[in-house]
mmCIF file of C-alpha atoms in Angstrom:
data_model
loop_
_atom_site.group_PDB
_atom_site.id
_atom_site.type_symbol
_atom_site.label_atom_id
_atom_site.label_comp_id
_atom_site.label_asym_id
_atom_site.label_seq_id
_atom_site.Cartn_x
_atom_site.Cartn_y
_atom_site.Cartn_z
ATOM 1 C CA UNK A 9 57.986 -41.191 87.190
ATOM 2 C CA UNK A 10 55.276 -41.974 89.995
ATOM 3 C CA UNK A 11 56.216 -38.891 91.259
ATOM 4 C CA UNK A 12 54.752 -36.719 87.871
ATOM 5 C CA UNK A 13 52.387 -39.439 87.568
ATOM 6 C CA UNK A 14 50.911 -37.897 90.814
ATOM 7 C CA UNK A 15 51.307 -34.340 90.530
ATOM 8 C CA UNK A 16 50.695 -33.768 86.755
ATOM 9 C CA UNK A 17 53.488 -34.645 84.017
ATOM 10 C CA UNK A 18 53.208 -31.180 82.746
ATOM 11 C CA UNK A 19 55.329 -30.024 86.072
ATOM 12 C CA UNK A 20 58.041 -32.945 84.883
ATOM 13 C CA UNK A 21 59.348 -32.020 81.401
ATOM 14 C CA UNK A 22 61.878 -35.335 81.374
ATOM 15 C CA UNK A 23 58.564 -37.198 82.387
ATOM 16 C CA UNK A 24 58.090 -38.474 78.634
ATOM 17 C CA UNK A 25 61.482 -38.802 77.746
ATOM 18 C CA UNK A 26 62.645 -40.754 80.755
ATOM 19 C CA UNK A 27 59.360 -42.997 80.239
ATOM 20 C CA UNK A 28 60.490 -43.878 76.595
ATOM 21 C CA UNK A 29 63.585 -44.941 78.036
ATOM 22 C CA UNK A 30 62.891 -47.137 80.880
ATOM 23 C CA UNK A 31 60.329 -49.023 78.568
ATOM 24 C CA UNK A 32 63.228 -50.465 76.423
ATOM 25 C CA UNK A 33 64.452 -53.526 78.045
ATOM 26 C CA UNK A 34 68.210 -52.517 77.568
ATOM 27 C CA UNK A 35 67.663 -49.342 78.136
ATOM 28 C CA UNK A 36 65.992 -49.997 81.495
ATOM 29 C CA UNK A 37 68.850 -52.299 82.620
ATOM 30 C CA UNK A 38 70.723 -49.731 82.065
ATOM 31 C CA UNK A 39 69.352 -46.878 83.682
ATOM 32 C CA UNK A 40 68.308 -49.256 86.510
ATOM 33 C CA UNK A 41 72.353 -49.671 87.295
ATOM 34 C CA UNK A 42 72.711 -45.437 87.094
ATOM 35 C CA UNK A 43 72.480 -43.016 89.653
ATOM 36 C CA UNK A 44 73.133 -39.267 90.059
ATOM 37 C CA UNK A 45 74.152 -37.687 93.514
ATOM 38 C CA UNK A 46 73.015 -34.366 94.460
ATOM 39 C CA UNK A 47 75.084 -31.683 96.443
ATOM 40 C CA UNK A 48 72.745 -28.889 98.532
ATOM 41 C CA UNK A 49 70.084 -30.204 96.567
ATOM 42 C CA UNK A 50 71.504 -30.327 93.110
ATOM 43 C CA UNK A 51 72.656 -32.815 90.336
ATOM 44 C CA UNK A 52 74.948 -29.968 88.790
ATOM 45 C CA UNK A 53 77.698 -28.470 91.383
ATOM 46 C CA UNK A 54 81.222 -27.299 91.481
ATOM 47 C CA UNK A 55 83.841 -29.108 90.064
ATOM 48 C CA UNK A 56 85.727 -29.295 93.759
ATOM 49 C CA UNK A 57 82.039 -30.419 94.876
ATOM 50 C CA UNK A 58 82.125 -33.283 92.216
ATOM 51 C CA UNK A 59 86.126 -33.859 92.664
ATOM 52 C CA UNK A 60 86.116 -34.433 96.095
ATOM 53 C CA UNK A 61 83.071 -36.880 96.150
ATOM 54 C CA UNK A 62 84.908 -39.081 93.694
ATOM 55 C CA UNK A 63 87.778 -39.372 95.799
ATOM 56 C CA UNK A 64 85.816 -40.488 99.201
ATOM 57 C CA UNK A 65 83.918 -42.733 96.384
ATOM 58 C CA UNK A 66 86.903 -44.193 94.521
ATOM 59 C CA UNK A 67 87.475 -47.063 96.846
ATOM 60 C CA UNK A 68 84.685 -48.414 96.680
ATOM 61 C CA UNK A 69 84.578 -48.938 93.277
ATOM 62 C CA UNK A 70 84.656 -52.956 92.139
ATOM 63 C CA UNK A 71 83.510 -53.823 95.829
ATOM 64 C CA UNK A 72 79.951 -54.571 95.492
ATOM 65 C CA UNK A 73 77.850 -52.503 93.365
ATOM 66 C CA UNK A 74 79.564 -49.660 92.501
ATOM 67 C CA UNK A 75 81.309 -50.450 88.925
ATOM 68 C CA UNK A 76 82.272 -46.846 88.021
ATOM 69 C CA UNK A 77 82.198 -43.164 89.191
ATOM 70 C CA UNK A 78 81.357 -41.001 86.158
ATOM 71 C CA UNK A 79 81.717 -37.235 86.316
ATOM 72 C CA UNK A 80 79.163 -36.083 82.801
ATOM 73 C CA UNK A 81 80.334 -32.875 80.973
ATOM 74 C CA UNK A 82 77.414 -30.468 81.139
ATOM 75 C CA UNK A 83 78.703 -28.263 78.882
ATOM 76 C CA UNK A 84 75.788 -28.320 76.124
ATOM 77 C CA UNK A 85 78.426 -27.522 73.702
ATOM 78 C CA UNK A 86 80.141 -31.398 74.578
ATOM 79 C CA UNK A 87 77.210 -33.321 75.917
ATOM 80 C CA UNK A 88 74.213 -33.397 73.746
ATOM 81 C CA UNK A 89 70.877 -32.383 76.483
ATOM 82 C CA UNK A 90 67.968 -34.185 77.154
ATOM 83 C CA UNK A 91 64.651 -32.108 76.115
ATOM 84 C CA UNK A 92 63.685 -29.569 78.076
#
């Protein structure tokens, strides 16, 4: 968010959206406890991309904070979209 904040939220179309969300408290703990990994600069890759980062992951799921590994359709048809 600081970084639309700083060049102009009209460049960061999730800017409002993700704002919303972060200023519910359980929303924000659990968005807090999320992350995304890119590949070449991407959150959206290959399936073999995605596959083979969740098996060098998998162990370390349960030891400290890692809880989960969670591979999101992104098929729009299965996975409602955030605004764009």
């Amino acid at each position: 968010m600081a970084t639309g904040e700083k060049y102009g939220i009209e460049r960061y179309p999730l800017y409002e959206w993700t704002k919303a969300m972060i200023e519910k408290p359980a929303k924000r703990e659990k968005y807090l406890k999320s992350f995304a990994v890119y590949v070449d600069d991407r959150e959206v890759y290959a399936k073999a991309a995605a596959d083979g980062l969740e098996t060098v992951l998998q162990p370390l799921v349960g030891c400290g904070p890692i809880a989960r590994i969670i591979k999101p359709d992104t098929n729009p048809a299965n996975n409602p979209q955030p605004p764009e």
